[in-house]
Amino acid sequence: MYLTGEEEAILSGERGEAVAKLMKLLVTLGELYEADRMLKVSSVHVSGVSYKNIGMPGLSLLEDLASQGAKAQAWVRATLNPSGMDLEKWRLMSVSENFAEKQLQVYEAFKRMGISEGLTCTPYEDGNRPSLGENVAWAESSAIAYANSILGARTNRESGITALASAITGRTPNYGFHLEENRKPTLLVKVEAQLENALDFGGLGYLVGLNHGNAVPYFRGVKAGGLEEFKALGSAMACSGAVALYHVEDLTPEAGKFKEELKGLEKVKVSRETLKRVFERFPKEGKGFDCVFLGCPHCSLEKLKRIAEMVEGKQVKGRLWLCTSRRVYSEALRLGLVNVLEEAGALVLRDTCLVVAPLKEMEVETVLTDSFKAAHYLAGSLEASLANTNECVEAALEGELNRDEA
């Protein structure tokens, strides 16, 4: 693999041993995938921020890198994935002092490396929004799918450590989805079902990911979709499978140039009946929930407005937790939405997501959510049920889920 003089210098230790090791990691990765060279990246999103996920080994690694002077490149827009708690409201989440102490140490290590922004799974709503064709290095599966598919940026499915290495070196190997030929669709999905809300988009994504792994799907028959719908579609495909890029006919930026590439592709049809079956993976038994959780991926401003309209002047029964990014939270606070939501008894959180929070010590055992991604990951440790956003909010207000199964 060709390296520039600057890259060779980094590899030989000119910026210190820690940075040399991170460059070596990226070079080894590039050689494994037969990359011809390194690419300069303009944007990085780093996962592995929750202490619940990385534990003491991860914290020790981050502190070692920080103490050795590893620093993100100034030209790289670098953001962090959610931590295990809201850095200010963690006591309201019933997070223990011990966990909070460790989580704050994780964040401090990242800050010392020059990465302190974000703490969100939706960096594209928090100032880190690459443009069409831009080479970036993102971790966080749902954000990767959004960046590749909706923004048309180019990233592979990075891990937390490779994304961190890219932030510090400013490089990523030129392979995978950085190459035009790998962005072509490999599966044609004919959508016959009418998609009525974001949960339906999530169901479609979950089904495709489950059955087709790391395909590059091309969706035909999706009539419309916005921010929440495409967040749901991509995040579900990325968790049930490993989909990092998809195209939607007439709606996503690269779909048009691949219309001639569809001949001979494997074809699948998705009917309403097919879609219904995927919902059955998350049974609706039980009326009460320890927590109604919305914001996986993080809530947009529009979603918070919609929820605020539903709860204004009312009072929730039990816990209604809403997770969002710092930037969206600030705007929601300015507009008075946070006050409306919290007066109704909701808890509006930044910096975190229930999926990466220490749920056992928070005494959360049953969750109702509008997110296939959240249900998928939470189901491993507790009871998770699915309903659309309106049904979730009504359940929080009523204290139980009343759902029309038809």
PDB file of N, CA and C in Angstrom, residues 193-254:
ATOM      1  N   ALA A 193     -45.953  -3.208   0.457  1.00  0.00           N
ATOM      2  CA  ALA A 193     -46.669  -2.737   1.646  1.00  0.00           C
ATOM      3  C   ALA A 193     -46.685  -1.216   1.673  1.00  0.00           C
ATOM      4  N   GLN A 194     -47.775  -0.655   2.149  1.00  0.00           N
ATOM      5  CA  GLN A 194     -47.826   0.791   2.355  1.00  0.00           C
ATOM      6  C   GLN A 194     -47.188   1.091   3.708  1.00  0.00           C
ATOM      7  N   LEU A 195     -46.154   1.903   3.696  1.00  0.00           N
ATOM      8  CA  LEU A 195     -45.442   2.240   4.931  1.00  0.00           C
ATOM      9  C   LEU A 195     -46.099   3.465   5.549  1.00  0.00           C
ATOM     10  N   GLU A 196     -46.695   3.276   6.728  1.00  0.00           N
ATOM     11  CA  GLU A 196     -47.537   4.326   7.307  1.00  0.00           C
ATOM     12  C   GLU A 196     -46.813   5.236   8.288  1.00  0.00           C
ATOM     13  N   ASN A 197     -45.718   4.768   8.861  1.00  0.00           N
ATOM     14  CA  ASN A 197     -45.006   5.561   9.858  1.00  0.00           C
ATOM     15  C   ASN A 197     -43.574   5.051   9.979  1.00  0.00           C
ATOM     16  N   ALA A 198     -42.808   5.698  10.850  1.00  0.00           N
ATOM     17  CA  ALA A 198     -41.395   5.332  11.004  1.00  0.00           C
ATOM     18  C   ALA A 198     -41.231   3.897  11.488  1.00  0.00           C
ATOM     19  N   LEU A 199     -42.180   3.414  12.297  1.00  0.00           N
ATOM     20  CA  LEU A 199     -42.081   2.035  12.777  1.00  0.00           C
ATOM     21  C   LEU A 199     -42.179   1.048  11.619  1.00  0.00           C
ATOM     22  N   ASP A 200     -43.023   1.331  10.640  1.00  0.00           N
ATOM     23  CA  ASP A 200     -43.109   0.473   9.454  1.00  0.00           C
ATOM     24  C   ASP A 200     -41.791   0.482   8.679  1.00  0.00           C
ATOM     25  N   PHE A 201     -41.177   1.647   8.561  1.00  0.00           N
ATOM     26  CA  PHE A 201     -39.861   1.725   7.910  1.00  0.00           C
ATOM     27  C   PHE A 201     -38.852   0.879   8.684  1.00  0.00           C
ATOM     28  N   GLY A 202     -38.933   0.938  10.017  1.00  0.00           N
ATOM     29  CA  GLY A 202     -38.053   0.119  10.839  1.00  0.00           C
ATOM     30  C   GLY A 202     -38.291  -1.362  10.620  1.00  0.00           C
ATOM     31  N   GLY A 203     -39.568  -1.748  10.511  1.00  0.00           N
ATOM     32  CA  GLY A 203     -39.898  -3.150  10.249  1.00  0.00           C
ATOM     33  C   GLY A 203     -39.342  -3.624   8.918  1.00  0.00           C
ATOM     34  N   LEU A 204     -39.453  -2.783   7.898  1.00  0.00           N
ATOM     35  CA  LEU A 204     -38.897  -3.108   6.583  1.00  0.00           C
ATOM     36  C   LEU A 204     -37.386  -3.300   6.681  1.00  0.00           C
ATOM     37  N   GLY A 205     -36.727  -2.385   7.358  1.00  0.00           N
ATOM     38  CA  GLY A 205     -35.283  -2.484   7.515  1.00  0.00           C
ATOM     39  C   GLY A 205     -34.867  -3.713   8.297  1.00  0.00           C
ATOM     40  N   TYR A 206     -35.595  -3.992   9.374  1.00  0.00           N
ATOM     41  CA  TYR A 206     -35.252  -5.146  10.212  1.00  0.00           C
ATOM     42  C   TYR A 206     -35.364  -6.437   9.407  1.00  0.00           C
ATOM     43  N   LEU A 207     -36.400  -6.531   8.598  1.00  0.00           N
ATOM     44  CA  LEU A 207     -36.635  -7.709   7.765  1.00  0.00           C
ATOM     45  C   LEU A 207     -35.506  -7.895   6.752  1.00  0.00           C
ATOM     46  N   VAL A 208     -35.130  -6.830   6.077  1.00  0.00           N
ATOM     47  CA  VAL A 208     -34.078  -6.915   5.057  1.00  0.00           C
ATOM     48  C   VAL A 208     -32.731  -7.253   5.695  1.00  0.00           C
ATOM     49  N   GLY A 209     -32.411  -6.619   6.810  1.00  0.00           N
ATOM     50  CA  GLY A 209     -31.154  -6.921   7.490  1.00  0.00           C
ATOM     51  C   GLY A 209     -31.094  -8.353   7.971  1.00  0.00           C
ATOM     52  N   LEU A 210     -32.212  -8.817   8.511  1.00  0.00           N
ATOM     53  CA  LEU A 210     -32.297 -10.177   9.042  1.00  0.00           C
ATOM     54  C   LEU A 210     -32.055 -11.218   7.959  1.00  0.00           C
ATOM     55  N   ASN A 211     -32.632 -10.996   6.792  1.00  0.00           N
ATOM     56  CA  ASN A 211     -32.590 -12.000   5.723  1.00  0.00           C
ATOM     57  C   ASN A 211     -31.449 -11.823   4.730  1.00  0.00           C
ATOM     58  N   HIS A 212     -30.844 -10.636   4.708  1.00  0.00           N
ATOM     59  CA  HIS A 212     -29.861 -10.380   3.650  1.00  0.00           C
ATOM     60  C   HIS A 212     -28.551  -9.784   4.163  1.00  0.00           C
ATOM     61  N   GLY A 213     -28.328  -9.855   5.463  1.00  0.00           N
ATOM     62  CA  GLY A 213     -27.019  -9.553   6.040  1.00  0.00           C
ATOM     63  C   GLY A 213     -26.417  -8.229   5.633  1.00  0.00           C
ATOM     64  N   ASN A 214     -25.327  -8.293   4.867  1.00  0.00           N
ATOM     65  CA  ASN A 214     -24.591  -7.076   4.509  1.00  0.00           C
ATOM     66  C   ASN A 214     -24.811  -6.656   3.059  1.00  0.00           C
ATOM     67  N   ALA A 215     -25.987  -6.951   2.523  1.00  0.00           N
ATOM     68  CA  ALA A 215     -26.327  -6.546   1.153  1.00  0.00           C
ATOM     69  C   ALA A 215     -26.341  -5.024   1.025  1.00  0.00           C
ATOM     70  N   VAL A 216     -26.344  -4.558  -0.229  1.00  0.00           N
ATOM     71  CA  VAL A 216     -26.602  -3.143  -0.525  1.00  0.00           C
ATOM     72  C   VAL A 216     -27.971  -3.100  -1.197  1.00  0.00           C
ATOM     73  N   PRO A 217     -29.046  -2.922  -0.428  1.00  0.00           N
ATOM     74  CA  PRO A 217     -30.400  -2.991  -0.994  1.00  0.00           C
ATOM     75  C   PRO A 217     -30.758  -1.745  -1.812  1.00  0.00           C
ATOM     76  N   TYR A 218     -31.549  -1.983  -2.845  1.00  0.00           N
ATOM     77  CA  TYR A 218     -32.141  -0.907  -3.640  1.00  0.00           C
ATOM     78  C   TYR A 218     -33.646  -1.055  -3.479  1.00  0.00           C
ATOM     79  N   PHE A 219     -34.284  -0.066  -2.837  1.00  0.00           N
ATOM     80  CA  PHE A 219     -35.712  -0.149  -2.541  1.00  0.00           C
ATOM     81  C   PHE A 219     -36.522   0.513  -3.652  1.00  0.00           C
ATOM     82  N   ARG A 220     -37.508  -0.209  -4.138  1.00  0.00           N
ATOM     83  CA  ARG A 220     -38.444   0.317  -5.132  1.00  0.00           C
ATOM     84  C   ARG A 220     -39.849   0.240  -4.538  1.00  0.00           C
ATOM     85  N   GLY A 221     -40.614   1.309  -4.677  1.00  0.00           N
ATOM     86  CA  GLY A 221     -41.982   1.300  -4.167  1.00  0.00           C
ATOM     87  C   GLY A 221     -42.163   2.090  -2.892  1.00  0.00           C
ATOM     88  N   VAL A 222     -41.076   2.663  -2.358  1.00  0.00           N
ATOM     89  CA  VAL A 222     -41.183   3.547  -1.193  1.00  0.00           C
ATOM     90  C   VAL A 222     -41.556   4.930  -1.719  1.00  0.00           C
ATOM     91  N   LYS A 223     -42.751   5.375  -1.383  1.00  0.00           N
ATOM     92  CA  LYS A 223     -43.304   6.592  -1.998  1.00  0.00           C
ATOM     93  C   LYS A 223     -42.718   7.878  -1.428  1.00  0.00           C
ATOM     94  N   ALA A 224     -42.414   7.867  -0.157  1.00  0.00           N
ATOM     95  CA  ALA A 224     -41.901   9.080   0.493  1.00  0.00           C
ATOM     96  C   ALA A 224     -41.217   8.680   1.786  1.00  0.00           C
ATOM     97  N   GLY A 225     -40.435   9.581   2.314  1.00  0.00           N
ATOM     98  CA  GLY A 225     -39.763   9.323   3.582  1.00  0.00           C
ATOM     99  C   GLY A 225     -38.996  10.560   4.003  1.00  0.00           C
ATOM    100  N   GLY A 226     -38.930  10.781   5.306  1.00  0.00           N
ATOM    101  CA  GLY A 226     -38.198  11.923   5.834  1.00  0.00           C
ATOM    102  C   GLY A 226     -37.143  11.471   6.816  1.00  0.00           C
ATOM    103  N   LEU A 227     -36.674  12.408   7.613  1.00  0.00           N
ATOM    104  CA  LEU A 227     -35.596  12.157   8.561  1.00  0.00           C
ATOM    105  C   LEU A 227     -35.887  10.970   9.468  1.00  0.00           C
ATOM    106  N   GLU A 228     -37.043  10.980  10.153  1.00  0.00           N
ATOM    107  CA  GLU A 228     -37.341   9.913  11.114  1.00  0.00           C
ATOM    108  C   GLU A 228     -37.503   8.562  10.418  1.00  0.00           C
ATOM    109  N   GLU A 229     -38.112   8.562   9.249  1.00  0.00           N
ATOM    110  CA  GLU A 229     -38.352   7.300   8.531  1.00  0.00           C
ATOM    111  C   GLU A 229     -37.033   6.665   8.097  1.00  0.00           C
ATOM    112  N   PHE A 230     -36.122   7.478   7.553  1.00  0.00           N
ATOM    113  CA  PHE A 230     -34.861   6.912   7.073  1.00  0.00           C
ATOM    114  C   PHE A 230     -33.924   6.561   8.224  1.00  0.00           C
ATOM    115  N   LYS A 231     -34.015   7.298   9.334  1.00  0.00           N
ATOM    116  CA  LYS A 231     -33.264   6.894  10.525  1.00  0.00           C
ATOM    117  C   LYS A 231     -33.721   5.511  10.985  1.00  0.00           C
ATOM    118  N   ALA A 232     -35.034   5.295  10.990  1.00  0.00           N
ATOM    119  CA  ALA A 232     -35.591   4.009  11.424  1.00  0.00           C
ATOM    120  C   ALA A 232     -35.206   2.890  10.468  1.00  0.00           C
ATOM    121  N   LEU A 233     -35.293   3.146   9.167  1.00  0.00           N
ATOM    122  CA  LEU A 233     -34.962   2.138   8.157  1.00  0.00           C
ATOM    123  C   LEU A 233     -33.505   1.696   8.279  1.00  0.00           C
ATOM    124  N   GLY A 234     -32.602   2.654   8.290  1.00  0.00           N
ATOM    125  CA  GLY A 234     -31.177   2.329   8.320  1.00  0.00           C
ATOM    126  C   GLY A 234     -30.733   1.706   9.623  1.00  0.00           C
ATOM    127  N   SER A 235     -31.223   2.215  10.748  1.00  0.00           N
ATOM    128  CA  SER A 235     -30.795   1.683  12.048  1.00  0.00           C
ATOM    129  C   SER A 235     -31.262   0.250  12.239  1.00  0.00           C
ATOM    130  N   ALA A 236     -32.455  -0.078  11.740  1.00  0.00           N
ATOM    131  CA  ALA A 236     -32.971  -1.446  11.870  1.00  0.00           C
ATOM    132  C   ALA A 236     -32.182  -2.415  11.001  1.00  0.00           C
ATOM    133  N   MET A 237     -31.877  -2.028   9.760  1.00  0.00           N
ATOM    134  CA  MET A 237     -31.080  -2.893   8.871  1.00  0.00           C
ATOM    135  C   MET A 237     -29.686  -3.125   9.428  1.00  0.00           C
ATOM    136  N   ALA A 238     -29.139  -2.105  10.068  1.00  0.00           N
ATOM    137  CA  ALA A 238     -27.773  -2.198  10.566  1.00  0.00           C
ATOM    138  C   ALA A 238     -27.662  -3.057  11.817  1.00  0.00           C
ATOM    139  N   CYS A 239     -28.772  -3.215  12.561  1.00  0.00           N
ATOM    140  CA  CYS A 239     -28.688  -4.035  13.782  1.00  0.00           C
ATOM    141  C   CYS A 239     -29.097  -5.481  13.547  1.00  0.00           C
ATOM    142  N   SER A 240     -30.093  -5.716  12.693  1.00  0.00           N
ATOM    143  CA  SER A 240     -30.494  -7.105  12.430  1.00  0.00           C
ATOM    144  C   SER A 240     -29.562  -7.760  11.422  1.00  0.00           C
ATOM    145  N   GLY A 241     -28.895  -6.942  10.609  1.00  0.00           N
ATOM    146  CA  GLY A 241     -27.894  -7.415   9.663  1.00  0.00           C
ATOM    147  C   GLY A 241     -26.652  -6.565   9.812  1.00  0.00           C
ATOM    148  N   ALA A 242     -26.004  -6.272   8.699  1.00  0.00           N
ATOM    149  CA  ALA A 242     -24.820  -5.410   8.735  1.00  0.00           C
ATOM    150  C   ALA A 242     -24.870  -4.443   7.558  1.00  0.00           C
ATOM    151  N   VAL A 243     -26.068  -3.953   7.253  1.00  0.00           N
ATOM    152  CA  VAL A 243     -26.249  -3.066   6.101  1.00  0.00           C
ATOM    153  C   VAL A 243     -25.673  -1.688   6.423  1.00  0.00           C
ATOM    154  N   ALA A 244     -24.752  -1.236   5.590  1.00  0.00           N
ATOM    155  CA  ALA A 244     -24.104   0.059   5.788  1.00  0.00           C
ATOM    156  C   ALA A 244     -24.498   1.070   4.726  1.00  0.00           C
ATOM    157  N   LEU A 245     -25.146   0.596   3.654  1.00  0.00           N
ATOM    158  CA  LEU A 245     -25.516   1.463   2.538  1.00  0.00           C
ATOM    159  C   LEU A 245     -26.754   0.905   1.864  1.00  0.00           C
ATOM    160  N   TYR A 246     -27.709   1.779   1.574  1.00  0.00           N
ATOM    161  CA  TYR A 246     -28.894   1.381   0.811  1.00  0.00           C
ATOM    162  C   TYR A 246     -29.287   2.523  -0.112  1.00  0.00           C
ATOM    163  N   HIS A 247     -30.079   2.195  -1.106  1.00  0.00           N
ATOM    164  CA  HIS A 247     -30.580   3.198  -2.047  1.00  0.00           C
ATOM    165  C   HIS A 247     -32.102   3.100  -2.102  1.00  0.00           C
ATOM    166  N   VAL A 248     -32.771   4.237  -2.198  1.00  0.00           N
ATOM    167  CA  VAL A 248     -34.224   4.276  -2.344  1.00  0.00           C
ATOM    168  C   VAL A 248     -34.542   5.010  -3.641  1.00  0.00           C
ATOM    169  N   GLU A 249     -35.231   4.326  -4.531  1.00  0.00           N
ATOM    170  CA  GLU A 249     -35.507   4.881  -5.856  1.00  0.00           C
ATOM    171  C   GLU A 249     -36.151   6.263  -5.758  1.00  0.00           C
ATOM    172  N   ASP A 250     -35.564   7.220  -6.445  1.00  0.00           N
ATOM    173  CA  ASP A 250     -36.049   8.602  -6.550  1.00  0.00           C
ATOM    174  C   ASP A 250     -35.912   9.414  -5.265  1.00  0.00           C
ATOM    175  N   LEU A 251     -35.348   8.824  -4.204  1.00  0.00           N
ATOM    176  CA  LEU A 251     -35.312   9.541  -2.928  1.00  0.00           C
ATOM    177  C   LEU A 251     -33.910   9.737  -2.356  1.00  0.00           C
ATOM    178  N   THR A 252     -32.981   8.821  -2.613  1.00  0.00           N
ATOM    179  CA  THR A 252     -31.632   8.975  -2.060  1.00  0.00           C
ATOM    180  C   THR A 252     -30.672   9.439  -3.155  1.00  0.00           C
ATOM    181  N   PRO A 253     -29.580  10.115  -2.779  1.00  0.00           N
ATOM    182  CA  PRO A 253     -28.775  10.845  -3.769  1.00  0.00           C
ATOM    183  C   PRO A 253     -28.071  10.006  -4.826  1.00  0.00           C
ATOM    184  N   GLU A 254     -27.758   8.751  -4.535  1.00  0.00           N
ATOM    185  CA  GLU A 254     -27.023   7.939  -5.506  1.00  0.00           C
ATOM    186  C   GLU A 254     -27.898   6.924  -6.236  1.00  0.00           C
TER     187      GLU A 254
END
